[in-house]
GROMACS .gro file of C-alpha atoms in nm:
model
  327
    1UNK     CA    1   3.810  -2.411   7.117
    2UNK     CA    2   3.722  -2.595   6.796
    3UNK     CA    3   3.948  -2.833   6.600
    4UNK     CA    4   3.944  -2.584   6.319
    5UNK     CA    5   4.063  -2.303   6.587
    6UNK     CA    6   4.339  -2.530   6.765
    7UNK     CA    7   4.494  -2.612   6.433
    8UNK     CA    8   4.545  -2.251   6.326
    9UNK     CA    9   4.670  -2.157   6.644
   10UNK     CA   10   4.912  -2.494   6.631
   11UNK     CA   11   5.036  -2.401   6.290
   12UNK     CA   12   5.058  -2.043   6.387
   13UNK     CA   13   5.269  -2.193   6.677
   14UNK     CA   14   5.449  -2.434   6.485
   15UNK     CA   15   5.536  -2.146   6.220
   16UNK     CA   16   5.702  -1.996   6.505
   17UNK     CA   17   5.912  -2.200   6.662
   18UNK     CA   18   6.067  -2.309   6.357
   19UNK     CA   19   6.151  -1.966   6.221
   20UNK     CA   20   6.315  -1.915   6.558
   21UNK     CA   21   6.525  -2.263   6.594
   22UNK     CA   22   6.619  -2.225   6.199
   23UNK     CA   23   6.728  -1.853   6.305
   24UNK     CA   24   6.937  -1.954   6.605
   25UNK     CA   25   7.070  -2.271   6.370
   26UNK     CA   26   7.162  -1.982   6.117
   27UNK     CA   27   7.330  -1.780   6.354
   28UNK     CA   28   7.489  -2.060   6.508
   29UNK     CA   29   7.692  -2.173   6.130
   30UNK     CA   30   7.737  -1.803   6.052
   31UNK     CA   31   7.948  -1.733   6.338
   32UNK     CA   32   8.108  -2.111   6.272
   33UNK     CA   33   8.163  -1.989   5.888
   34UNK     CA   34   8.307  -1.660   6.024
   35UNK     CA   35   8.552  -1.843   6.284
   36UNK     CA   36   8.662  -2.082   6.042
   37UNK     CA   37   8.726  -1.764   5.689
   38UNK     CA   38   8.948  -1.595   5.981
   39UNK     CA   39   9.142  -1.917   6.100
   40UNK     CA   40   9.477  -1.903   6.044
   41UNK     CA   41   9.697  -2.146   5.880
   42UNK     CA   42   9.559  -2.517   5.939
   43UNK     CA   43   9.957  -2.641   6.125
   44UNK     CA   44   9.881  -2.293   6.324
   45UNK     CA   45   9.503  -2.374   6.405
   46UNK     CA   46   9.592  -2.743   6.440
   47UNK     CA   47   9.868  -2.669   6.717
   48UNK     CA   48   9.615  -2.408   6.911
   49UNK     CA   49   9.322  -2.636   6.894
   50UNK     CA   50   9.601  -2.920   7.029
   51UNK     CA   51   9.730  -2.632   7.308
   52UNK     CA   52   9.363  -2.560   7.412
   53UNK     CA   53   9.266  -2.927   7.440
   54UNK     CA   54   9.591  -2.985   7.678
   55UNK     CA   55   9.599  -2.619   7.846
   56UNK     CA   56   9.238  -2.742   7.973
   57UNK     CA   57   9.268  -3.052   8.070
   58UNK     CA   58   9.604  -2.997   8.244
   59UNK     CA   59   9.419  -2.662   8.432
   60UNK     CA   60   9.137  -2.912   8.519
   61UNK     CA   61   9.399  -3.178   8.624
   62UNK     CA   62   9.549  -2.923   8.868
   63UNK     CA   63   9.234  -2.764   8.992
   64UNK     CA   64   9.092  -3.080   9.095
   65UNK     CA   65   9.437  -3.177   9.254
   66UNK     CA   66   9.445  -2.894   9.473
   67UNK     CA   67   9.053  -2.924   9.534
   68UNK     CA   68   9.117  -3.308   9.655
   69UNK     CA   69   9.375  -3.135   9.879
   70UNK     CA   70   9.173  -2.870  10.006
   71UNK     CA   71   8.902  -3.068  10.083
   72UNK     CA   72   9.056  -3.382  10.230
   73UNK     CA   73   8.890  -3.425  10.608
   74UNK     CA   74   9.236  -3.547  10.736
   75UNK     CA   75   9.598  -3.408  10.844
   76UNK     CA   76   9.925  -3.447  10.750
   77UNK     CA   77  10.106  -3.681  10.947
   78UNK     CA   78  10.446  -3.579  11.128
   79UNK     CA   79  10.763  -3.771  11.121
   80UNK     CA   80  10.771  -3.810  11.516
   81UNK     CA   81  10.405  -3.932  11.533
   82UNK     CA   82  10.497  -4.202  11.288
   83UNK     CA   83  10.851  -4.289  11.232
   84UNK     CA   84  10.805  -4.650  11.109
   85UNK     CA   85  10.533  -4.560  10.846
   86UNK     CA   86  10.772  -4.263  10.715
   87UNK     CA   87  11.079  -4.504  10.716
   88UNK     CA   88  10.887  -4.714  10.518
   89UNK     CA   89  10.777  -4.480  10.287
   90UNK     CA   90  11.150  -4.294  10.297
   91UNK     CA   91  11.245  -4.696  10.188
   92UNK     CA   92  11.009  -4.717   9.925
   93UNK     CA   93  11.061  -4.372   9.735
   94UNK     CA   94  11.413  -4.409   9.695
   95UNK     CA   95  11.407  -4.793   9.546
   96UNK     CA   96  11.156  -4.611   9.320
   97UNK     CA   97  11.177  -4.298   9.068
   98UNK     CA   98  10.917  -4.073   9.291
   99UNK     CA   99  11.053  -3.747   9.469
  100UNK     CA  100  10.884  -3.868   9.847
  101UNK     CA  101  10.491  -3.787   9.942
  102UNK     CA  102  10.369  -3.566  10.160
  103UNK     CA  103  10.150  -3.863  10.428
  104UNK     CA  104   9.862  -3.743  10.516
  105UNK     CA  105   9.582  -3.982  10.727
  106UNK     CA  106   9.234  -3.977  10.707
  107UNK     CA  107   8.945  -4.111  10.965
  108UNK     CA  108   8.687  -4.236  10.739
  109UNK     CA  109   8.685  -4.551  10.889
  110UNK     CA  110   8.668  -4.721  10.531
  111UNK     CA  111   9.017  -4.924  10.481
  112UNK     CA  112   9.166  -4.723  10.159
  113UNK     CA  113   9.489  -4.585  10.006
  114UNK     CA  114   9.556  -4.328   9.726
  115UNK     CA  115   9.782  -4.066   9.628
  116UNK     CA  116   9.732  -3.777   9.426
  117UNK     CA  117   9.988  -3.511   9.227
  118UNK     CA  118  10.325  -3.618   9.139
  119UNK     CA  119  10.522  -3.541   8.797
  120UNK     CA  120  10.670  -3.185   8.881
  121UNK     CA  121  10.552  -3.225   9.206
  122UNK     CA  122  10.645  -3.421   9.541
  123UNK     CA  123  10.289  -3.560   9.550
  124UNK     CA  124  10.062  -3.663   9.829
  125UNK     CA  125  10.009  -4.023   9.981
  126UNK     CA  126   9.644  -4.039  10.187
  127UNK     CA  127   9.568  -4.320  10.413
  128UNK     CA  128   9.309  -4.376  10.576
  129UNK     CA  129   9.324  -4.447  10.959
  130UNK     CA  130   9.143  -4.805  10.970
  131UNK     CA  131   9.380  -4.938  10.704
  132UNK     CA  132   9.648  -4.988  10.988
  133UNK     CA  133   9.381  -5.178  11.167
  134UNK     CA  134   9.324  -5.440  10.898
  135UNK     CA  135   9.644  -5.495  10.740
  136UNK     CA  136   9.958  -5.606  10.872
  137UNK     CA  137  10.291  -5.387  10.849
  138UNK     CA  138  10.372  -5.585  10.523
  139UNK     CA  139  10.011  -5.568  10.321
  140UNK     CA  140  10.016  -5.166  10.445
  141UNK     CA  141  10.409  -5.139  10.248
  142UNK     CA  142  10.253  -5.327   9.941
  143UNK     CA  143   9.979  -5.111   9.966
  144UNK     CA  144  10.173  -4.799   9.959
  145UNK     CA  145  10.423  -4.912   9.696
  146UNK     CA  146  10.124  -4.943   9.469
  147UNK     CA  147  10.038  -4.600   9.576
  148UNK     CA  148  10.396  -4.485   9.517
  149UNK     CA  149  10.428  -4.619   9.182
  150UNK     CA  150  10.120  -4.387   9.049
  151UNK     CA  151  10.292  -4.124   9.183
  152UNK     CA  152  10.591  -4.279   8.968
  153UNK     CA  153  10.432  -4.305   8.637
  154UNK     CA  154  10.248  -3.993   8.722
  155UNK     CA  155   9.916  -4.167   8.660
  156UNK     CA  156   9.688  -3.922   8.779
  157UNK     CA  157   9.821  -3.657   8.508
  158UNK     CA  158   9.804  -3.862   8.226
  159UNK     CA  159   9.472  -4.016   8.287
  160UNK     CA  160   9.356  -3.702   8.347
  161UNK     CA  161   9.477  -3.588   8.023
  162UNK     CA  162   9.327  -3.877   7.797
  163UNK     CA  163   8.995  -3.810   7.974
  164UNK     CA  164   8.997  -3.439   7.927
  165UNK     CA  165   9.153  -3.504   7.534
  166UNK     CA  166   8.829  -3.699   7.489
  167UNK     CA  167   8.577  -3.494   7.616
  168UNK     CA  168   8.755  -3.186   7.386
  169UNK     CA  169   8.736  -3.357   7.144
  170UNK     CA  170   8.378  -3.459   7.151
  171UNK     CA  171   8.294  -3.148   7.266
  172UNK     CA  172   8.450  -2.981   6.959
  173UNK     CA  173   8.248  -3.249   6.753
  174UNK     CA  174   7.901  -3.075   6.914
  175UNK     CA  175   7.990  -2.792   6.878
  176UNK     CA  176   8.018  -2.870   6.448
  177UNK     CA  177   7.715  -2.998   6.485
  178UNK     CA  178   7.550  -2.782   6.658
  179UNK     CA  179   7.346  -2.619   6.355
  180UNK     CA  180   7.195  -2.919   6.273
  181UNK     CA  181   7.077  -2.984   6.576
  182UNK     CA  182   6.884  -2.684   6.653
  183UNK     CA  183   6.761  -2.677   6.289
  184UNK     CA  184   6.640  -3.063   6.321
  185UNK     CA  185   6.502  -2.969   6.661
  186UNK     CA  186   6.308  -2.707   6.511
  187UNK     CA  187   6.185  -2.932   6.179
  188UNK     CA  188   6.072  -3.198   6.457
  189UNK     CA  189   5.862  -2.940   6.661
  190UNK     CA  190   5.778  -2.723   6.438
  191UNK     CA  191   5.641  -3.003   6.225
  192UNK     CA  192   5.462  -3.147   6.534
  193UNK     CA  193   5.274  -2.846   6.582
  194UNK     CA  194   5.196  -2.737   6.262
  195UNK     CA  195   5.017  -3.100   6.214
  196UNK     CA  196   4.805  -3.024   6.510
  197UNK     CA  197   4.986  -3.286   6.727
  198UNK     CA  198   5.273  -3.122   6.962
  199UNK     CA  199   5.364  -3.406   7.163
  200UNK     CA  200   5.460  -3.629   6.852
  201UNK     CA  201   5.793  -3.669   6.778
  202UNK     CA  202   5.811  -3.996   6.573
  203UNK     CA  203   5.841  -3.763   6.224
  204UNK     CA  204   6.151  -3.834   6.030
  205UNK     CA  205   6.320  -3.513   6.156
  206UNK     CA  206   6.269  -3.596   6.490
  207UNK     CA  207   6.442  -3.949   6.419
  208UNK     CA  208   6.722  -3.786   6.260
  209UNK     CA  209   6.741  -3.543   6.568
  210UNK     CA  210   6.804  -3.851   6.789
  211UNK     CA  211   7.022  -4.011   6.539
  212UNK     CA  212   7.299  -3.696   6.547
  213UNK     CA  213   7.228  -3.667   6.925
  214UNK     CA  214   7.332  -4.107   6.968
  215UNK     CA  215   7.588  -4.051   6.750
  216UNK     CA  216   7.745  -3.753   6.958
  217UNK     CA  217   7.671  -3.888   7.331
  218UNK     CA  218   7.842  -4.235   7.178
  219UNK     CA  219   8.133  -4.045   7.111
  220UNK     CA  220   8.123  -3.943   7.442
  221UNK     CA  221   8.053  -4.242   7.565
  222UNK     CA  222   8.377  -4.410   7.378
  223UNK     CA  223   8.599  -4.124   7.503
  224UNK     CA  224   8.498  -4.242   7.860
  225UNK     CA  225   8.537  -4.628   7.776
  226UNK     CA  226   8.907  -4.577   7.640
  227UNK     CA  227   8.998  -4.326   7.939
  228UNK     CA  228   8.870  -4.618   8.179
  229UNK     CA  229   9.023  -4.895   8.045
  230UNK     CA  230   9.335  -4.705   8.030
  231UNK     CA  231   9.305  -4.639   8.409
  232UNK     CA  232   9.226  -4.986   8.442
  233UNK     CA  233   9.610  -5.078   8.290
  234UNK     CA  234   9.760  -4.819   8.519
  235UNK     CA  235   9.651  -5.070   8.795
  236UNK     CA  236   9.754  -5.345   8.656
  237UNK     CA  237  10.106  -5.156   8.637
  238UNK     CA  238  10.106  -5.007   8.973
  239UNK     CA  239  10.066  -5.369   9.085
  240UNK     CA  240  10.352  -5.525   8.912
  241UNK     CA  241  10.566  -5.211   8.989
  242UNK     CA  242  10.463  -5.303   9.390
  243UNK     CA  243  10.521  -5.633   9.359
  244UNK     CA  244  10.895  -5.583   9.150
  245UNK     CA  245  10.979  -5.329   9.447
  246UNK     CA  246  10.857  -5.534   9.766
  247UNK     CA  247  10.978  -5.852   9.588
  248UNK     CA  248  10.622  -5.953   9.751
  249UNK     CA  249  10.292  -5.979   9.557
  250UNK     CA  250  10.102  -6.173   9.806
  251UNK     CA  251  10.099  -5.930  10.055
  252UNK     CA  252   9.952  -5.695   9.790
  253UNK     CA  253   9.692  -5.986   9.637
  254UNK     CA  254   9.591  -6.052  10.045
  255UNK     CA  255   9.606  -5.653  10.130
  256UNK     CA  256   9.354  -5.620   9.834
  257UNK     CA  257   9.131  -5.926   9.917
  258UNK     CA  258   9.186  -5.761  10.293
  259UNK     CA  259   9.028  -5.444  10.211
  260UNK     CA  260   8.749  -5.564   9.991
  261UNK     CA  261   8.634  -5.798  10.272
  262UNK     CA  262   8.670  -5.484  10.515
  263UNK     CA  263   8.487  -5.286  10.272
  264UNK     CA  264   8.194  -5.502  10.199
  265UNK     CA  265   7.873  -5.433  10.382
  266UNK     CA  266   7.720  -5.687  10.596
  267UNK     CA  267   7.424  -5.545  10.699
  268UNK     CA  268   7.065  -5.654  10.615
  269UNK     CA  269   7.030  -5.410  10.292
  270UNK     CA  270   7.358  -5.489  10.126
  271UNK     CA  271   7.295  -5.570   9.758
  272UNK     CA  272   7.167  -5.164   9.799
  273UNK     CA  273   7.468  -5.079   9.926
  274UNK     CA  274   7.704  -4.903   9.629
  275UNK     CA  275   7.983  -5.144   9.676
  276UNK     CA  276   7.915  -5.462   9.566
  277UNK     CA  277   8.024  -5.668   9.299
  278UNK     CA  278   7.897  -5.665   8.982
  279UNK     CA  279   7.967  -5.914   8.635
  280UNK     CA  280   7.706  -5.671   8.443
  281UNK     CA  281   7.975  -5.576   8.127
  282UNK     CA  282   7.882  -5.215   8.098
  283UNK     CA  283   7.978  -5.158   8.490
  284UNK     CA  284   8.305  -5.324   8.473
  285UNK     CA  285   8.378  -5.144   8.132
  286UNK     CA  286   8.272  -4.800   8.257
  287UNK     CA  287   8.496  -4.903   8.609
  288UNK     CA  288   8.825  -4.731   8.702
  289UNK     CA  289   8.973  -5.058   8.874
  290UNK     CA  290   9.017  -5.391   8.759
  291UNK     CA  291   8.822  -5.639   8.983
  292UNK     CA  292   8.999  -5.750   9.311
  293UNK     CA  293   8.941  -6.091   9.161
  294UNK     CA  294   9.185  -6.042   8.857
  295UNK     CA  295   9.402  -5.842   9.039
  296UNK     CA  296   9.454  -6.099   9.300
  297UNK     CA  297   9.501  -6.368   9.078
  298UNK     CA  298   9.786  -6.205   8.840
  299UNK     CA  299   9.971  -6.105   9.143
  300UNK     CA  300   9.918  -6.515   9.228
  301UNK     CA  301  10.070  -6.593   8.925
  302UNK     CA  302  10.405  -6.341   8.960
  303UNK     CA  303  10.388  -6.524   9.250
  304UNK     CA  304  10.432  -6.837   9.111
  305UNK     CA  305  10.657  -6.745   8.857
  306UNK     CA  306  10.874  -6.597   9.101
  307UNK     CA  307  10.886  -6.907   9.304
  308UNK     CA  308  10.984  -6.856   9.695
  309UNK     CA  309  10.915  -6.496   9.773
  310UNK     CA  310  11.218  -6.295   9.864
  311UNK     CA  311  11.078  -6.024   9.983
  312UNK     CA  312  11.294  -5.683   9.976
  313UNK     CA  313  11.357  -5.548  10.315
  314UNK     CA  314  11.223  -5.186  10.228
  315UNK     CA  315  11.190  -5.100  10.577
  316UNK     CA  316  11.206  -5.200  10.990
  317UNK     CA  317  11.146  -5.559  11.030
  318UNK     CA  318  10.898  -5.698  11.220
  319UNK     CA  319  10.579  -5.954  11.226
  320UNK     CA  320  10.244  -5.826  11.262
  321UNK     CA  321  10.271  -5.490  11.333
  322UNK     CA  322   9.953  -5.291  11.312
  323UNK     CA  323  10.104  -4.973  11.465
  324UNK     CA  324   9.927  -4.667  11.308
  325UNK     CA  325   9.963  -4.347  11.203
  326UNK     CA  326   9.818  -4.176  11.511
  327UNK     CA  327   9.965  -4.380  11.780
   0.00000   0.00000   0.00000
């Protein structure tokens, strides 16, 4: 094919594809300029955009609960096959404003903790088999009174909610912008073909493209920042609320320093492992947990400020005991 040829078949093509990406980008703000003439009053279409942001991120807060649930490769633990880890939970709960857990225990052999649900609901404390293997009995009770006081400030609904608040609201953002995208989509390739080069995209339509597009996935990208570092505070708070009820923070600082060690790979290949530690910003921005290394520290320094510890008898007395779940 000639140059002469290849350019009126690439404007041809170029003609093309931006009558059909300015059509769709038409279609697109017509149906966004009918939605918005029939809107009711803005309190009335301010409090159902508000109800639709929260009905879905409560529905996806509940799904997932009862998917983690459904899921979990574990089973939930009766009183008579371990009466000293429910007494101490029993102990715990009622120092604490938490209707008790349902205990369930894992066997992924990776020392861990977490409980899921509360608010409304009774909750559910998972444990992982191993943990009773590396802790003693008083790191495992500082362990679960962090656990417990999530369930408390029902953590897991409200981060839920500021992450899914976010994403609505950035998605509501694309959605606005939506026309111009496809109709700066279509200028960039359009353009691009009709000049007889198709794989360019350095016109200024294609720049402004990208520009709306940052601008959009940085909202995003803020949404998730806030959500994290909001998760990272409801550590923070589930740790002092441990340490106030156990009247112990260094079992919790040397539980946590506990598990990190159990949890750090030692073979050959470990910096490609996906636990390891990291002082790269973006990572510990964009990270659900505060470092053990902070963590540990502030509970050193309640600690200190508490002087002696006087711990809280929140359960059976006893040393060392590593007595687990399925014994």
């Amino acid at each position: 094919m000639s140059r002469l040829a290849f350019r009126a078949v690439a404007a041809v093509v170029g003609v093309a594809v931006l009558a059909a990406y300015l059509t769709a980008a038409l279609l697109v703000a017509d149906a966004l300029r009918f939605l918005w003439a029939a809107r009711p009053d803005l309190p009335v279409l301010l409090a159902l955009l508000a109800a639709t942001t929260v009905g879905s991120a409560y529905l996806s807060y509940r799904i997932g609960t009862a998917q983690i649930l459904a899921n979990l490769e574990g089973e939930r633990v009766p009183r008579k096959r371990a009466p000293d880890l429910h007494r101490r939970v029993d102990a715990l709960a009622a120092r604490m404003d938490v209707d008790r857990p349902d205990l369930y225990v894992t066997d992924a052999r990776t020392p861990n903790a977490f409980a899921v649900g509360g608010g409304s609901g009774s909750g559910a404390l998972v444990v992982d088999r191993s943990l009773f293997r590396v802790l003693s009995a008083r790191e495992v009770e500082a362990i679960v009174a962090h656990e417990l006081a999530h369930l408390e400030g029902n953590d897991g609904f409200a981060l839920a909610m500021a992450d899914g608040v976010g994403r609505a609201l950035v998605g509501f953002a694309t959605v606005l912008a939506l026309p111009a995208l496809l109709a700066l989509s279509g200028l960039a390739v359009g353009s691009a073909w009709i000049r007889g080069r198709p794989g360019d995209r350095s016109g200024p339509f294609a720049r402004l493209h990208r520009a709306l597009a940052n601008a959009l996935f940085a909202g995003f990208v803020l949404a998730t920042l806030v959500a994290r570092s909001r998760s990272r505070k409801r550590e923070f708070a589930a740790d002092d609320r441990a340490a106030e009820v156990t009247g112990d923070p260094v079992a919790l600082a040397r539980a946590l320093r506990r598990i990190e060690r159990a949890a750090e790979p030692s073979w050959p290949f470990a910096p490609l492992s996906t636990y390891k530690r990291t002082e790269d910003p973006a990572e510990r921005w964009l990270s659900t947990h505060p470092s053990i290394d902070e963590r540990v520290e502030r509970l050193r320094r309640h600690a200190a400020e508490r002087g002696p510890t006087r711990r809280i008898p929140v359960g059976p007395s006893g040393g060392r005991s590593r007595r687990g779940a399925g014994d």
